[in-house]
Amino acid sequence: QVQLAESGGGLVQAGGSLTLSCKFVGPIFGYYAVAWFRRAPGKEREIVAAVSRGGTVRRYADSVKGRFTVSRNNDEKTVLLRMNRLAPADTAIYYCAAHNTIAGVIPTRDYEHWGQGTQVTVSS
């Protein structure tokens, strides 16, 4: 059974940085693409960043390109989201999600497994 646990959220001032961590529990982490989603108050959930199962392909939402970096360590079964130059618009609950897929493919929706989320609040 797959479980995901996010950590690293918190309160930060605009312009600051945070690193979120997603810990994967279960078999064969290397079969799963992993994505970070976020849901801001009053808005729909959106995909922020994602990494393929081998780590060779990465995708970012336009709103975070150049500021956020997603990385994974398959030995440690973790995925990190490094967030720099944070802005109040980045305030949201951040979720990691995993989907069993083939190499090089990053789904944009319909992920199988989800974490509980971690709150990120950016003050102005």
CSV table of N, CA and C in Angstrom, one decimal:
chain,number,residue,atom,x,y,z
A,1,GLN,N,0.8,-1.2,0.0
A,1,GLN,CA,0.0,0.0,0.0
A,1,GLN,C,0.9,1.2,0.0
A,2,VAL,N,0.5,2.2,-0.8
A,2,VAL,CA,1.3,3.4,-1.0
A,2,VAL,C,0.8,4.5,-0.1
A,3,GLN,N,1.7,5.1,0.6
A,3,GLN,CA,1.3,6.3,1.4
A,3,GLN,C,2.3,7.4,1.1
A,4,LEU,N,1.8,8.6,1.2
A,4,LEU,CA,2.6,9.8,0.9
A,4,LEU,C,2.5,10.8,2.1
A,5,ALA,N,3.6,11.4,2.5
A,5,ALA,CA,3.6,12.3,3.6
A,5,ALA,C,4.4,13.5,3.3
A,6,GLU,N,3.7,14.7,3.3
A,6,GLU,CA,4.4,15.9,3.0
A,6,GLU,C,4.9,16.6,4.3
A,7,SER,N,5.9,17.3,4.2
A,7,SER,CA,6.4,18.1,5.4
A,7,SER,C,7.2,19.3,4.8
A,8,GLY,N,7.4,20.3,5.7
A,8,GLY,CA,8.2,21.4,5.3
A,8,GLY,C,7.5,22.7,5.1
A,9,GLY,N,6.1,22.6,5.2
A,9,GLY,CA,5.4,23.9,5.0
A,9,GLY,C,5.5,24.8,6.2
A,10,GLY,N,5.0,26.0,6.1
A,10,GLY,CA,5.1,26.9,7.2
A,10,GLY,C,4.8,28.3,6.7
A,11,LEU,N,5.2,29.3,7.5
A,11,LEU,CA,4.9,30.7,7.3
A,11,LEU,C,6.3,31.3,6.9
A,12,VAL,N,6.3,32.1,5.8
A,12,VAL,CA,7.5,32.7,5.3
A,12,VAL,C,7.1,34.1,4.7
A,13,GLN,N,8.1,35.0,4.8
A,13,GLN,CA,7.8,36.3,4.2
A,13,GLN,C,8.0,36.3,2.7
A,14,ALA,N,7.4,37.2,2.0
A,14,ALA,CA,7.6,37.3,0.6
A,14,ALA,C,9.0,37.5,0.2
A,15,GLY,N,9.5,36.8,-0.8
A,15,GLY,CA,10.9,36.8,-1.2
A,15,GLY,C,11.7,35.6,-0.6
A,16,GLY,N,11.1,35.0,0.4
A,16,GLY,CA,11.8,33.9,1.1
A,16,GLY,C,11.7,32.6,0.4
A,17,SER,N,12.2,31.6,1.1
A,17,SER,CA,12.3,30.2,0.5
A,17,SER,C,11.8,29.2,1.4
A,18,LEU,N,11.3,28.1,0.9
A,18,LEU,CA,10.9,26.9,1.6
A,18,LEU,C,11.2,25.7,0.8
A,19,THR,N,11.5,24.6,1.5
A,19,THR,CA,11.6,23.3,0.8
A,19,THR,C,10.6,22.3,1.3
A,20,LEU,N,9.7,21.8,0.5
A,20,LEU,CA,8.8,20.8,0.9
A,20,LEU,C,9.4,19.4,0.6
A,21,SER,N,9.0,18.5,1.4
A,21,SER,CA,9.5,17.1,1.2
A,21,SER,C,8.3,16.2,1.2
A,22,CYS,N,8.3,15.2,0.3
A,22,CYS,CA,7.3,14.2,0.1
A,22,CYS,C,8.0,12.8,0.3
A,23,LYS,N,7.5,12.2,1.4
A,23,LYS,CA,8.1,10.9,1.7
A,23,LYS,C,7.1,9.8,1.2
A,24,PHE,N,7.6,8.9,0.4
A,24,PHE,CA,6.8,7.8,-0.2
A,24,PHE,C,7.1,6.5,0.6
A,25,VAL,N,6.0,5.9,1.0
A,25,VAL,CA,6.0,4.6,1.7
A,25,VAL,C,5.3,3.6,0.9
A,26,GLY,N,6.0,2.5,0.6
A,26,GLY,CA,5.4,1.5,-0.3
A,26,GLY,C,6.4,0.9,-1.2
A,27,PRO,N,6.0,-0.1,-2.0
A,27,PRO,CA,6.9,-0.8,-2.9
A,27,PRO,C,7.2,0.0,-4.2
A,28,ILE,N,8.4,-0.2,-4.7
A,28,ILE,CA,8.8,0.2,-6.0
A,28,ILE,C,8.5,1.7,-6.3
A,29,PHE,N,9.1,2.5,-5.5
A,29,PHE,CA,8.9,4.0,-5.7
A,29,PHE,C,9.3,4.4,-7.1
A,30,GLY,N,10.3,3.7,-7.7
A,30,GLY,CA,10.8,4.0,-9.0
A,30,GLY,C,9.8,3.8,-10.1
A,31,TYR,N,8.7,3.2,-9.9
A,31,TYR,CA,7.6,3.1,-10.9
A,31,TYR,C,6.7,4.3,-11.0
A,32,TYR,N,6.9,5.2,-10.0
A,32,TYR,CA,5.9,6.3,-9.9
A,32,TYR,C,6.4,7.7,-10.3
A,33,ALA,N,5.6,8.3,-11.2
A,33,ALA,CA,5.8,9.8,-11.4
A,33,ALA,C,5.2,10.5,-10.1
A,34,VAL,N,5.8,11.6,-9.7
A,34,VAL,CA,5.4,12.3,-8.6
A,34,VAL,C,5.1,13.8,-8.9
A,35,ALA,N,4.1,14.3,-8.5
A,35,ALA,CA,3.7,15.7,-8.7
A,35,ALA,C,3.4,16.4,-7.5
A,36,TRP,N,3.6,17.7,-7.5
A,36,TRP,CA,3.2,18.6,-6.5
A,36,TRP,C,2.0,19.4,-7.0
A,37,PHE,N,0.9,19.4,-6.2
A,37,PHE,CA,-0.3,20.2,-6.5
A,37,PHE,C,-0.4,21.2,-5.4
A,38,ARG,N,-1.2,22.2,-5.7
A,38,ARG,CA,-1.6,23.2,-4.6
A,38,ARG,C,-3.0,23.6,-4.8
A,39,ARG,N,-3.6,24.0,-3.7
A,39,ARG,CA,-5.0,24.5,-3.7
A,39,ARG,C,-5.0,25.8,-2.8
A,40,ALA,N,-5.2,26.9,-3.5
A,40,ALA,CA,-5.3,28.2,-2.8
A,40,ALA,C,-6.7,28.4,-2.4
A,41,PRO,N,-6.9,29.2,-1.4
A,41,PRO,CA,-8.3,29.5,-0.9
A,41,PRO,C,-9.1,30.1,-2.1
A,42,GLY,N,-10.3,29.5,-2.3
A,42,GLY,CA,-11.2,29.9,-3.3
A,42,GLY,C,-10.8,29.6,-4.7
A,43,LYS,N,-9.8,28.8,-4.9
A,43,LYS,CA,-9.3,28.4,-6.2
A,43,LYS,C,-9.3,26.9,-6.4
A,44,GLU,N,-9.3,26.5,-7.6
A,44,GLU,CA,-9.2,25.0,-7.9
A,44,GLU,C,-7.7,24.5,-7.7
A,45,ARG,N,-7.7,23.3,-7.5
A,45,ARG,CA,-6.3,22.7,-7.3
A,45,ARG,C,-5.6,22.7,-8.7
A,46,GLU,N,-4.3,23.0,-8.6
A,46,GLU,CA,-3.5,23.1,-9.8
A,46,GLU,C,-2.2,22.3,-9.6
A,47,ILE,N,-1.7,21.8,-10.7
A,47,ILE,CA,-0.4,21.1,-10.7
A,47,ILE,C,0.7,22.2,-10.7
A,48,VAL,N,1.7,22.0,-9.9
A,48,VAL,CA,2.7,23.0,-9.7
A,48,VAL,C,4.0,22.5,-10.4
A,49,ALA,N,4.4,21.3,-10.1
A,49,ALA,CA,5.6,20.7,-10.6
A,49,ALA,C,5.5,19.2,-10.6
A,50,ALA,N,6.2,18.5,-11.4
A,50,ALA,CA,6.2,17.1,-11.5
A,50,ALA,C,7.5,16.5,-12.0
A,51,VAL,N,7.8,15.3,-11.6
A,51,VAL,CA,9.0,14.7,-12.1
A,51,VAL,C,8.7,13.2,-12.5
A,52,SER,N,9.3,12.8,-13.5
A,52,SER,CA,9.0,11.4,-14.0
A,52,SER,C,9.7,10.4,-13.1
A,53,ARG,N,9.3,9.2,-13.3
A,53,ARG,CA,9.8,8.2,-12.3
A,53,ARG,C,11.3,8.0,-12.2
A,54,GLY,N,12.0,8.3,-13.3
A,54,GLY,CA,13.4,8.2,-13.3
A,54,GLY,C,14.1,9.5,-13.0
A,55,GLY,N,13.3,10.6,-12.9
A,55,GLY,CA,13.9,11.9,-12.6
A,55,GLY,C,14.4,12.6,-13.8
A,56,THR,N,14.3,12.1,-14.9
A,56,THR,CA,14.9,12.7,-16.1
A,56,THR,C,14.0,13.8,-16.7
A,57,VAL,N,12.7,13.7,-16.5
A,57,VAL,CA,11.7,14.7,-17.1
A,57,VAL,C,11.1,15.5,-15.9
A,58,ARG,N,11.0,16.8,-16.1
A,58,ARG,CA,10.4,17.6,-15.1
A,58,ARG,C,9.5,18.6,-15.8
A,59,ARG,N,8.4,18.9,-15.1
A,59,ARG,CA,7.5,19.9,-15.7
A,59,ARG,C,7.1,20.9,-14.6
A,60,TYR,N,6.9,22.1,-15.0
A,60,TYR,CA,6.5,23.2,-14.1
A,60,TYR,C,5.3,24.0,-14.6
A,61,ALA,N,4.5,24.5,-13.7
A,61,ALA,CA,3.5,25.5,-14.1
A,61,ALA,C,4.2,26.8,-14.5
A,62,ASP,N,3.6,27.5,-15.4
A,62,ASP,CA,4.3,28.8,-15.8
A,62,ASP,C,4.5,29.7,-14.6
A,63,SER,N,3.6,29.7,-13.7
A,63,SER,CA,3.6,30.6,-12.6
A,63,SER,C,4.8,30.4,-11.6
A,64,VAL,N,5.4,29.2,-11.7
A,64,VAL,CA,6.5,28.9,-10.8
A,64,VAL,C,7.8,28.6,-11.5
A,65,LYS,N,7.8,28.6,-12.8
A,65,LYS,CA,9.1,28.4,-13.6
A,65,LYS,C,10.1,29.4,-13.2
A,66,GLY,N,11.3,28.9,-13.0
A,66,GLY,CA,12.4,29.7,-12.6
A,66,GLY,C,12.5,30.0,-11.1
A,67,ARG,N,11.4,29.6,-10.4
A,67,ARG,CA,11.4,29.9,-8.9
A,67,ARG,C,11.4,28.5,-8.1
A,68,PHE,N,10.7,27.5,-8.7
A,68,PHE,CA,10.6,26.3,-8.0
A,68,PHE,C,11.4,25.2,-8.7
A,69,THR,N,11.9,24.3,-7.9
A,69,THR,CA,12.7,23.1,-8.5
A,69,THR,C,12.2,21.9,-7.8
A,70,VAL,N,11.9,20.9,-8.6
A,70,VAL,CA,11.5,19.6,-8.1
A,70,VAL,C,12.6,18.6,-8.3
A,71,SER,N,12.8,17.7,-7.3
A,71,SER,CA,13.9,16.7,-7.5
A,71,SER,C,13.4,15.5,-6.7
A,72,ARG,N,14.1,14.4,-7.0
A,72,ARG,CA,13.7,13.1,-6.3
A,72,ARG,C,15.0,12.3,-6.1
A,73,ASN,N,14.8,11.5,-5.0
A,73,ASN,CA,15.9,10.6,-4.6
A,73,ASN,C,15.2,9.2,-4.5
A,74,ASN,N,15.4,8.4,-5.5
A,74,ASN,CA,14.7,7.1,-5.5
A,74,ASN,C,15.3,6.2,-4.4
A,75,ASP,N,16.5,6.3,-4.0
A,75,ASP,CA,17.0,5.5,-2.9
A,75,ASP,C,16.3,5.8,-1.6
A,76,GLU,N,16.1,7.1,-1.4
A,76,GLU,CA,15.5,7.6,-0.1
A,76,GLU,C,14.0,7.7,-0.2
A,77,LYS,N,13.4,7.4,-1.4
A,77,LYS,CA,12.0,7.5,-1.7
A,77,LYS,C,11.4,8.9,-1.3
A,78,THR,N,12.1,9.9,-1.7
A,78,THR,CA,11.6,11.3,-1.4
A,78,THR,C,11.6,12.1,-2.6
A,79,VAL,N,10.7,13.1,-2.6
A,79,VAL,CA,10.7,14.1,-3.6
A,79,VAL,C,10.6,15.5,-2.9
A,80,LEU,N,11.5,16.3,-3.4
A,80,LEU,CA,11.6,17.7,-2.8
A,80,LEU,C,11.0,18.7,-3.8
A,81,LEU,N,10.5,19.8,-3.2
A,81,LEU,CA,10.1,20.9,-4.0
A,81,LEU,C,10.7,22.1,-3.3
A,82,ARG,N,11.8,22.6,-4.0
A,82,ARG,CA,12.4,23.8,-3.5
A,82,ARG,C,11.7,25.0,-4.1
A,83,MET,N,11.3,25.9,-3.2
A,83,MET,CA,10.5,27.1,-3.6
A,83,MET,C,11.3,28.4,-3.2
A,84,ASN,N,11.7,29.1,-4.2
A,84,ASN,CA,12.4,30.4,-4.0
A,84,ASN,C,11.5,31.6,-4.4
A,85,ARG,N,11.9,32.7,-3.9
A,85,ARG,CA,11.2,34.0,-4.3
A,85,ARG,C,9.7,33.8,-4.1
A,86,LEU,N,9.3,33.3,-3.0
A,86,LEU,CA,7.9,33.1,-2.7
A,86,LEU,C,7.1,34.4,-2.7
A,87,ALA,N,5.9,34.3,-3.1
A,87,ALA,CA,5.0,35.5,-3.1
A,87,ALA,C,3.7,35.1,-2.5
A,88,PRO,N,3.0,36.1,-2.0
A,88,PRO,CA,1.7,35.8,-1.4
A,88,PRO,C,0.8,34.9,-2.3
A,89,ALA,N,0.9,35.1,-3.6
A,89,ALA,CA,0.1,34.2,-4.5
A,89,ALA,C,0.4,32.8,-4.4
A,90,ASP,N,1.5,32.4,-3.8
A,90,ASP,CA,1.9,31.0,-3.6
A,90,ASP,C,1.3,30.4,-2.4
A,91,THR,N,0.6,31.2,-1.6
A,91,THR,CA,-0.1,30.7,-0.4
A,91,THR,C,-1.1,29.6,-0.8
A,92,ALA,N,-1.0,28.4,-0.2
A,92,ALA,CA,-1.9,27.3,-0.6
A,92,ALA,C,-1.6,26.1,0.3
A,93,ILE,N,-2.4,25.1,0.2
A,93,ILE,CA,-2.1,23.8,0.7
A,93,ILE,C,-1.4,23.1,-0.4
A,94,TYR,N,-0.2,22.5,-0.1
A,94,TYR,CA,0.5,21.8,-1.1
A,94,TYR,C,0.4,20.3,-0.9
A,95,TYR,N,0.1,19.6,-2.0
A,95,TYR,CA,0.0,18.1,-1.9
A,95,TYR,C,1.0,17.5,-2.8
A,96,CYS,N,1.5,16.4,-2.4
A,96,CYS,CA,2.2,15.5,-3.3
A,96,CYS,C,1.3,14.4,-3.7
A,97,ALA,N,1.6,13.9,-5.0
A,97,ALA,CA,0.7,12.8,-5.5
A,97,ALA,C,1.6,11.9,-6.4
A,98,ALA,N,1.3,10.7,-6.4
A,98,ALA,CA,2.1,9.7,-7.1
A,98,ALA,C,1.2,8.9,-8.0
A,99,HIS,N,1.8,8.5,-9.2
A,99,HIS,CA,1.1,7.7,-10.2
A,99,HIS,C,2.0,6.7,-10.8
A,100,ASN,N,1.6,5.5,-10.8
A,100,ASN,CA,2.3,4.4,-11.5
A,100,ASN,C,2.2,4.6,-13.0
A,101,THR,N,3.4,4.8,-13.6
A,101,THR,CA,3.3,5.1,-15.0
A,101,THR,C,4.6,4.7,-15.7
A,102,ILE,N,4.7,4.8,-17.0
A,102,ILE,CA,5.9,4.4,-17.7
A,102,ILE,C,7.0,5.5,-17.7
A,103,ALA,N,8.2,5.1,-18.0
A,103,ALA,CA,9.3,6.0,-18.0
A,103,ALA,C,9.0,7.2,-18.9
A,104,GLY,N,9.4,8.4,-18.4
A,104,GLY,CA,9.3,9.6,-19.1
A,104,GLY,C,7.9,10.3,-19.2
A,105,VAL,N,6.9,9.6,-18.6
A,105,VAL,CA,5.6,10.2,-18.7
A,105,VAL,C,5.2,10.8,-17.4
A,106,ILE,N,4.7,12.0,-17.5
A,106,ILE,CA,4.2,12.7,-16.4
A,106,ILE,C,2.7,13.1,-16.5
A,107,PRO,N,1.8,12.4,-15.8
A,107,PRO,CA,0.4,12.7,-15.9
A,107,PRO,C,0.2,14.1,-15.4
A,108,THR,N,-0.9,14.7,-15.9
A,108,THR,CA,-1.2,16.0,-15.4
A,108,THR,C,-2.5,16.0,-14.5
A,109,ARG,N,-3.1,14.8,-14.4
A,109,ARG,CA,-4.3,14.7,-13.6
A,109,ARG,C,-4.5,13.2,-13.3
A,110,ASP,N,-5.5,12.9,-12.4
A,110,ASP,CA,-5.9,11.5,-12.1
A,110,ASP,C,-4.7,10.7,-11.5
A,111,TYR,N,-4.1,11.3,-10.5
A,111,TYR,CA,-3.1,10.6,-9.8
A,111,TYR,C,-3.7,9.7,-8.8
A,112,GLU,N,-3.0,8.5,-8.6
A,112,GLU,CA,-3.6,7.4,-7.8
A,112,GLU,C,-3.5,7.7,-6.3
A,113,HIS,N,-2.4,8.3,-5.9
A,113,HIS,CA,-2.1,8.3,-4.4
A,113,HIS,C,-1.8,9.8,-4.1
A,114,TRP,N,-2.3,10.2,-2.9
A,114,TRP,CA,-2.2,11.6,-2.4
A,114,TRP,C,-1.8,11.6,-1.0
A,115,GLY,N,-1.0,12.7,-0.7
A,115,GLY,CA,-0.7,13.0,0.7
A,115,GLY,C,-1.8,13.8,1.3
A,116,GLN,N,-1.6,14.2,2.6
A,116,GLN,CA,-2.6,14.9,3.3
A,116,GLN,C,-2.5,16.4,3.1
A,117,GLY,N,-1.3,16.8,2.6
A,117,GLY,CA,-1.1,18.2,2.3
A,117,GLY,C,-0.3,18.9,3.4
A,118,THR,N,0.4,20.0,3.1
A,118,THR,CA,1.1,20.9,4.0
A,118,THR,C,0.8,22.3,3.6
A,119,GLN,N,0.5,23.1,4.7
A,119,GLN,CA,0.2,24.5,4.4
A,119,GLN,C,1.4,25.4,4.2
A,120,VAL,N,1.4,26.2,3.2
A,120,VAL,CA,2.4,27.2,2.9
A,120,VAL,C,1.7,28.5,2.9
A,121,THR,N,2.2,29.4,3.8
A,121,THR,CA,1.6,30.8,3.9
A,121,THR,C,2.7,31.8,3.7
A,122,VAL,N,2.5,32.7,2.7
A,122,VAL,CA,3.5,33.7,2.4
A,122,VAL,C,2.9,35.0,2.7
A,123,SER,N,3.6,35.7,3.6
A,123,SER,CA,3.1,37.0,4.1
A,123,SER,C,3.8,38.1,3.3
A,124,SER,N,3.0,39.2,3.1
A,124,SER,CA,3.5,40.3,2.3
A,124,SER,C,4.3,41.3,3.1
